[in-house]
Structures are given as structure tokens and as C-alpha cells.
Amino acid sequence: MYNPTVARLTYRALLGRRRALILFILPGLLLVTAIAVRLLTGADDQTTADLLGGFALGTMVPLIGVIAGTGAIGPEIDDGSIVYLLAKPVKRPVIICTKLLVAVGVTIVFSAVPTLIAGLVLGGNSQNLAVAYALSAAVASVAYSAVFLLLGTVTRHAVVAGLVYALVWESLFGSLVAGARTLSVQQWALALGGKVADGGLVTSDVGLPAAVVLLAVVTAGATWYAGQKLRGLTIAGEE
Amino acid sequence: MTTLTIDHVSRWFGNVVAVNDITMSIDPGVTGLLGPNGAGKSTLINMMGGFLAPSAGKVSLDGRQVWRNEDSYRHIGIVPERESMYDFLTGKEFVLANAELHGLPDPGAAARRALATVEMEYAESRKIATYSKGMRQRVKMASALVHDPSVLLLDEPFNGMDPRQRMQLMELLRRMGEDGRTVLFSSHILEEVEQLADHIEVVVAGRHAASGNFREIRRLMTDRPHRYLLRSSDDRALAAALIADPSTAGIEVDLAEGALRVQAVDFPRFTELLPRVAREHGIRLLTVSPSDESLESVFSYLVAA
């Protein structure tokens, strides 16, 4: 379920585009903020949880997921260059799984790793907070990548749709409506992080078993459906 | 030897019928798919290439359906009309990636061979983003040839090429046809098709208008009624002399234009008749202008024929 050539093309396309700048800007902002907070206020677990939960997991991870997930396939479909991948005897699910792996890898490198570093800077992994949030970010990276890769396959407006989900649904509705939090990748990921952290600072509205099942179902379902959509992808001509 | 069969294929987009019940068989050799812009050529090629499902009918390659059949790409090479490629790669990296995706045993050698075939080795290390349109076309061609396909589909391959590149590509396609490959290219330019294709399929407004070798198509085009606008030193005397000959079917004196509108039904005979009649009657020809020589009008005639 992996094709190294597809992976190479996807990876280079993803990091070669202008929007990839966001991949560097957001983690940079997190690290600069973490250093500033640490220097100004010293180590404080509540501050660490607020910054990693609010900015890292609440904003940075989904945004990077949108960039990596949609960017792994959307632009190729938009400009038609996907034809060079599709005109090959490569199974469509292999193309999707490979692109998912690249998107997950990029999202983890640019979100989970900086989250871990920021956590260590802020509080030296006090109460396992750095590891817990990094784990949550890594888990969320997988689900976000799958969902946004699917969006990139089914709609030309994948970035907008992804941003609406990440910022409007998860951040806005998630903070106002309790029910919305149940259907939130962020909350599912936090359920796993909560098991690792001590002191009850990492909490989720979703129980661990439900979170694991939902993460698995959404990731597998989105990946399968994206493979199906790619099999039936129609490429219109110039006419 | 591979044959591509299009069997009662239609494709519509909402209320618009792009391809209307076309049946044709593309055999080994070079076939030109001729038609004006917007005739449905690209839609047809996309269906042949498995990128578009027919709304009705079937496209098959030696009996096996092309749509949703990835294995058919072991035999098909495609040169799309679209310019978009992986611009961040060099030409060599792009062709090599195509070879790898085909799972070839020695992709490096296959890529070198394909680049040599299209004479692009000199620019293979440059990024595709820096290529001219003609260079892009040749690299696309290399990527389509890299797995040595038995069927080659090219959508408007000569667009943007200079005359020398055009001749090189024509020579290459001709060679491939002679080797027994099935080569199909689309074009809206009659002369391109005339120079290259052994067999021509004409598509107009989504319909299959004509099929045959160039001579047959040319005859159909030549035999159609031709309309001319004539101005002379004595229009009425010229009209009287021309209408007496069976090569003309009708003459109208256009007073507003100060000209004659002549419909000729026997093109070769009329072209010989006109100067002779003018000379015999001492009439000076001031304007002889074909008024329906656009490709569209020629195609329209074929559809009606």
C-alpha cells in the first residue's frame, strides 16, 4: 500500500509550494511564544496546558493538517497533473495510502514535534504534559490528514472546507456547544493524551474507548472513500 | 497489435451533449481525429484514455474495458493537452518518475531512451518550469513513450510547437505507426492531419461526421458546393456565361455588394471554367474570393453529407 515514487512526488510538491510557508511559520510562532512565556513567567503547568491545548492542538495542528492533507492531492487534481499518476498501472488506493502517509508524516513533523519541544521548553515535561500533548498532536495528525486528504479528493474548495471544519466547527462551535466537542478530532486526540498526562490538566469530553473507535473509523473510512473517489475521478478536457 | 474500440459512445455534461453516439475502431497505424475546436475531440480522447466514463456505450482495448481498469495503462501512453506537469522536477526526474510508476525493471535506462527519442537530453537537467511549450510537449511525449506502449493517444500534440519540432514529432509518430503501434492524435488543423495520418476520423459537434483515408475525406470536402464572391468588369455577362455550364448550380447578382455570388458544384471544373470564360468574353476578373472556406463550414458540410 505504498509507492515510493508517489511519496517522493507528493513530498516535493507539498514542500515546494508557497503555502508550505505556513508549515514553518506556525511551529516557529509556537516555539517563540513558548520561549517568551518561559522567560517571562517561569515554568507553570497551567500555562503550559493552556498554550499547548489552545494554540498547538486547537489551532496549529488542524491548520497544518489542512495544508498537508489537502495539499497532498488537491493541487494535482485542480491543475490536472494528477493525470500522470492516474495513467499508470498503480492501484488508486495505493496512491491514496501513500499520499496519506506523506501528509501524516509532514503534519507530525511540523506539529507534534514542535508541540513536544514547546512543552519541554515551557515546563520540562512536568506532569508529562509535553509528551501528552505531543501524543495528542500526533494522533490528531493522522485523523486530520485522512479527513483533509478526502476533502482534497472530493472538492476543489478543500482548503476552505478544511478551514471551516478546523476553525469554525472545532474551535468556535467546540467552545460553545458541548455536542460539537463529541464530533471533534481534537477531543478524540485529547482523550489519548489525557491517559498519559498526570494531574488532570489534559481533559477531553470523549471517553477513551469511544475516542479510539472514532479515530479509527474516521481515518479508515476517509482513506477508503478517497481511494474510491480517485478510482472514479473524471478529468475534463479543455473543451 | 492493439485495437481501440469505441462502441456507441456518448458523453453528456448536464444538458450538454459533448459526444453523441460515436462508433469507431482505431487500428494500428496513425489515425487523425479531426474536428473544429469544441467538437468533442478531447472528451473522446479522455474516454479512450480512461479518464472519463462514457455516459452510454463502451470504450475497450482489445476487448477489455478501459474505464476503471488501471492495467490498461501498461499498453496505453497518453499525451494530454493540458500544460500542467510537475514543474518543480527536471525533465529527467519527471520521465524517470513515470518509468518508476510503470514498474519498469530498469527505469533509468527507459527514461534515458525516451528522452533521447524526443531529443531532449540537452535540457533534461533543467526544471520543467523553465521549458518552452514545445519542450514541455516533448517531455510529455517522452513520459508517454517510456514504457513502450502499443497505443499512443495525443491530444492536440502540435499546439505550440515550432515547424522544426512539429516535423520531428510527425516523423516520430509516423515511425511508431509503421512499427505497428496504434497512434491516435487530435487536431483541428487539416494540414497536420493530411501530412501524418493514414486514416482520419472527423468529429463535428460531438458527432462522427466522416471516416476514411485522407483522399476520401478530401474528396468529400472538395466535392461539396463551393461558394465564391466574384467582381468583374461585366458581372451580368460573366453570370450568363457561367450559368450555362453544369459546374455552377446558382448565381446571384448582389447589387448591394456590386458582386456575383456563385455556387459551384464541380470544384475542379469550375476553377478551370472561370478564367477561360472570362478570357473568351473579354471580361476582366477583379475579385475571386471563396466565401465559405473556413474549416467550420467544411465540417458542417461533412456533417450534413
Coordinates of C-alpha atoms in Angstrom, one line a residue, chain A:
Chain A
M1 CA 0.0 0.0 0.0
Y2 CA 3.0 2.3 -0.5
N3 CA 4.6 3.6 -3.6
P4 CA 7.9 5.4 -3.1
T5 CA 7.7 7.4 -6.4
V6 CA 4.2 8.7 -5.4
A7 CA 5.6 9.6 -2.0
R8 CA 8.6 11.5 -3.5
L9 CA 6.4 13.5 -5.9
T10 CA 3.9 14.3 -3.1
Y11 CA 6.5 15.3 -0.6
R12 CA 8.3 17.6 -3.1
A13 CA 5.0 19.1 -4.3
L14 CA 3.9 19.7 -0.7
L15 CA 7.1 21.4 0.5
G16 CA 7.7 23.2 -2.8
R17 CA 4.5 25.3 -2.7
R18 CA 4.2 28.8 -1.3
R19 CA 1.5 27.7 1.1
A20 CA 4.2 25.4 2.7
L21 CA 5.5 28.6 4.4
I22 CA 2.7 28.2 6.9
L23 CA 4.2 24.8 7.8
F24 CA 7.2 26.7 9.1
I25 CA 5.5 29.8 10.4
L26 CA 3.1 28.2 12.8
P27 CA 5.6 26.0 14.6
G28 CA 8.0 28.9 14.7
L29 CA 5.4 31.0 16.3
L30 CA 4.7 28.3 18.9
L31 CA 8.3 27.9 19.8
V32 CA 8.9 31.7 20.0
T33 CA 5.8 32.1 22.2
A34 CA 7.0 29.1 24.5
I35 CA 10.4 30.7 24.9
A36 CA 8.9 34.1 25.7
V37 CA 6.4 32.7 28.2
R38 CA 9.1 30.6 29.9
L39 CA 11.4 33.6 30.2
L40 CA 8.7 36.0 31.4
T41 CA 6.6 33.8 33.7
G42 CA 8.8 30.8 34.5
A43 CA 7.6 27.2 34.5
D44 CA 3.9 26.8 35.1
D45 CA 1.9 23.7 34.3
Q46 CA -1.4 25.5 33.8
T47 CA 0.2 28.0 31.4
T48 CA 1.8 25.0 29.5
A49 CA -1.6 23.3 29.2
D50 CA -3.3 26.5 28.1
L51 CA -0.7 27.2 25.4
L52 CA -0.4 23.6 24.1
G53 CA -4.1 22.9 24.3
G54 CA -5.2 26.3 23.0
F55 CA -2.7 27.2 20.3
A56 CA -0.8 24.0 19.5
L57 CA -3.7 21.5 19.5
G58 CA -6.6 23.9 18.9
T59 CA -5.1 25.9 16.1
M60 CA -1.7 24.8 14.8
V61 CA -2.4 21.0 14.3
P62 CA -5.6 21.4 12.4
L63 CA -4.2 24.2 10.2
I64 CA -1.1 22.2 9.4
G65 CA -3.4 19.2 8.8
V66 CA -5.4 21.2 6.3
I67 CA -2.2 22.3 4.5
A68 CA -0.7 18.9 4.4
G69 CA -3.9 16.8 3.8
T70 CA -5.4 18.9 1.1
G71 CA -2.0 19.9 -0.4
A72 CA -1.1 16.2 -0.8
I73 CA -3.6 15.8 -3.6
G74 CA -5.8 18.8 -4.2
P75 CA -3.5 21.0 -6.4
E76 CA -2.7 18.0 -8.6
I77 CA -6.4 17.4 -9.2
D78 CA -7.0 21.1 -9.7
D79 CA -4.3 21.6 -12.4
G80 CA -4.8 18.2 -14.0
S81 CA -1.2 17.0 -13.4
I82 CA -2.7 14.0 -11.5
V83 CA -3.2 12.5 -15.0
Y84 CA 0.4 11.5 -14.9
L85 CA -0.2 9.4 -11.8
L86 CA -3.5 8.0 -12.9
A87 CA -2.2 6.9 -16.4
K88 CA -0.2 4.3 -14.6
P89 CA -0.9 0.7 -13.6
V90 CA -0.9 1.7 -9.9
K91 CA -3.9 0.9 -7.8
R92 CA -5.8 4.0 -6.7
P93 CA -5.9 3.0 -3.0
V94 CA -2.1 2.7 -3.1
I95 CA -1.9 6.3 -4.4
I96 CA -4.2 7.5 -1.6
C97 CA -2.4 5.5 1.2
T98 CA 1.0 6.8 0.1
K99 CA -0.2 10.4 0.0
L100 CA -1.8 9.9 3.4
L101 CA 1.5 8.6 4.8
V102 CA 3.3 11.6 3.5
A103 CA 0.6 14.0 4.8
V104 CA 0.7 12.3 8.2
G105 CA 4.5 12.5 8.3
V106 CA 4.6 16.2 7.4
T107 CA 1.8 17.0 9.9
I108 CA 3.6 15.2 12.7
V109 CA 7.0 16.8 11.9
F110 CA 5.5 20.3 11.7
S111 CA 3.0 20.0 14.6
A112 CA 3.6 17.1 17.0
V113 CA 7.4 17.6 17.2
P114 CA 7.2 21.4 17.8
T115 CA 4.5 20.7 20.4
L116 CA 6.8 18.4 22.2
I117 CA 9.7 20.9 22.0
A118 CA 7.4 23.7 23.1
G119 CA 6.2 21.6 26.1
L120 CA 9.7 20.8 27.1
V121 CA 10.7 24.5 26.9
L122 CA 7.6 25.6 28.9
G123 CA 7.8 23.1 31.7
G124 CA 10.4 20.4 31.1
N125 CA 7.7 17.7 30.6
S126 CA 6.3 18.4 34.1
Q127 CA 3.3 16.0 34.7
N128 CA 4.1 14.5 31.3
L129 CA 2.3 17.5 29.7
A130 CA 4.8 17.8 26.8
V131 CA 4.6 14.1 25.9
A132 CA 0.8 14.0 26.4
Y133 CA 0.1 17.0 24.1
A134 CA 2.7 15.7 21.5
L135 CA 0.9 12.4 21.5
S136 CA -2.4 14.1 21.1
A137 CA -1.0 16.1 18.2
A138 CA 0.4 13.0 16.6
V139 CA -2.8 11.1 16.8
A140 CA -4.8 14.2 15.6
S141 CA -2.3 14.5 12.7
V142 CA -3.3 11.0 11.4
A143 CA -7.1 11.7 11.5
Y144 CA -6.8 15.3 10.2
S145 CA -4.6 14.1 7.3
A146 CA -7.1 11.4 6.3
V147 CA -10.1 13.8 6.5
F148 CA -8.4 16.6 4.7
L149 CA -7.0 14.3 2.1
L150 CA -10.5 13.1 1.4
L151 CA -11.7 16.7 1.1
G152 CA -8.8 17.4 -1.4
T153 CA -10.1 14.4 -3.4
V154 CA -13.8 15.3 -3.5
T155 CA -13.9 19.1 -3.7
R156 CA -12.0 21.9 -5.3
H157 CA -12.6 24.0 -2.2
A158 CA -10.9 21.6 0.1
V159 CA -8.8 24.3 1.9
V160 CA -11.9 26.4 2.6
A161 CA -13.9 23.3 3.7
G162 CA -10.9 22.2 5.9
L163 CA -10.6 25.6 7.5
V164 CA -14.3 25.8 8.2
Y165 CA -14.1 22.4 9.9
A166 CA -10.9 23.2 11.8
L167 CA -11.7 26.8 12.8
V168 CA -15.5 27.1 12.8
W169 CA -16.6 23.6 13.9
E170 CA -13.8 22.6 16.3
S171 CA -12.7 26.0 17.7
L172 CA -15.9 28.1 17.6
F173 CA -18.7 25.6 18.0
G174 CA -16.5 23.3 20.1
S175 CA -16.1 26.1 22.6
L176 CA -19.8 27.0 22.6
V177 CA -21.7 23.8 22.1
A178 CA -20.9 20.7 24.1
G179 CA -22.3 18.3 21.5
A180 CA -19.9 19.6 18.9
R181 CA -17.0 18.6 21.0
T182 CA -18.0 15.0 20.7
L183 CA -17.5 15.1 17.0
S184 CA -14.1 16.7 17.2
V185 CA -10.8 15.1 16.2
Q186 CA -9.2 17.4 18.7
Q187 CA -11.2 16.0 21.6
W188 CA -10.6 12.4 20.5
A189 CA -6.9 13.0 20.4
L190 CA -7.0 14.7 23.8
A191 CA -8.7 11.6 25.3
L192 CA -5.5 9.7 24.4
G193 CA -3.3 12.5 25.7
G194 CA -5.2 12.6 29.0
K195 CA -4.2 8.9 29.7
V196 CA -0.6 9.9 29.5
A197 CA -0.6 13.2 31.4
D198 CA -0.6 13.4 35.2
G199 CA -2.6 15.8 37.3
G200 CA -5.8 16.0 35.3
L201 CA -4.7 19.0 33.2
V202 CA -5.3 17.3 29.9
T203 CA -9.0 16.5 29.6
S204 CA -11.5 15.5 26.9
D205 CA -15.3 15.4 26.6
V206 CA -15.0 12.0 25.0
G207 CA -14.1 8.7 26.7
L208 CA -11.0 6.8 25.7
P209 CA -12.8 3.8 24.1
A210 CA -15.1 6.0 22.1
A211 CA -12.2 8.2 21.0
V212 CA -10.1 5.3 19.8
V213 CA -13.0 3.8 17.8
L214 CA -14.0 7.2 16.3
L215 CA -10.4 8.0 15.3
A216 CA -10.0 4.6 13.7
V217 CA -13.4 4.7 11.9
V218 CA -12.9 8.2 10.6
T219 CA -9.3 7.6 9.5
A220 CA -10.0 4.3 7.8
G221 CA -13.4 5.4 6.3
A222 CA -12.0 8.7 4.9
T223 CA -9.0 6.8 3.4
W224 CA -11.2 4.1 1.8
Y225 CA -13.6 6.6 0.4
A226 CA -10.8 8.8 -1.0
G227 CA -9.5 5.7 -2.8
Q228 CA -12.9 5.1 -4.3
K229 CA -13.3 8.7 -5.4
L230 CA -9.9 8.6 -7.1
R231 CA -10.8 5.4 -9.0
G232 CA -13.8 7.3 -10.5
L233 CA -12.1 10.6 -10.8
T234 CA -13.1 12.3 -14.0
I235 CA -10.7 14.6 -15.9
A236 CA -12.5 17.0 -18.1
G237 CA -10.8 18.2 -21.2
E238 CA -10.0 21.8 -22.3
E239 CA -13.2 21.9 -24.4

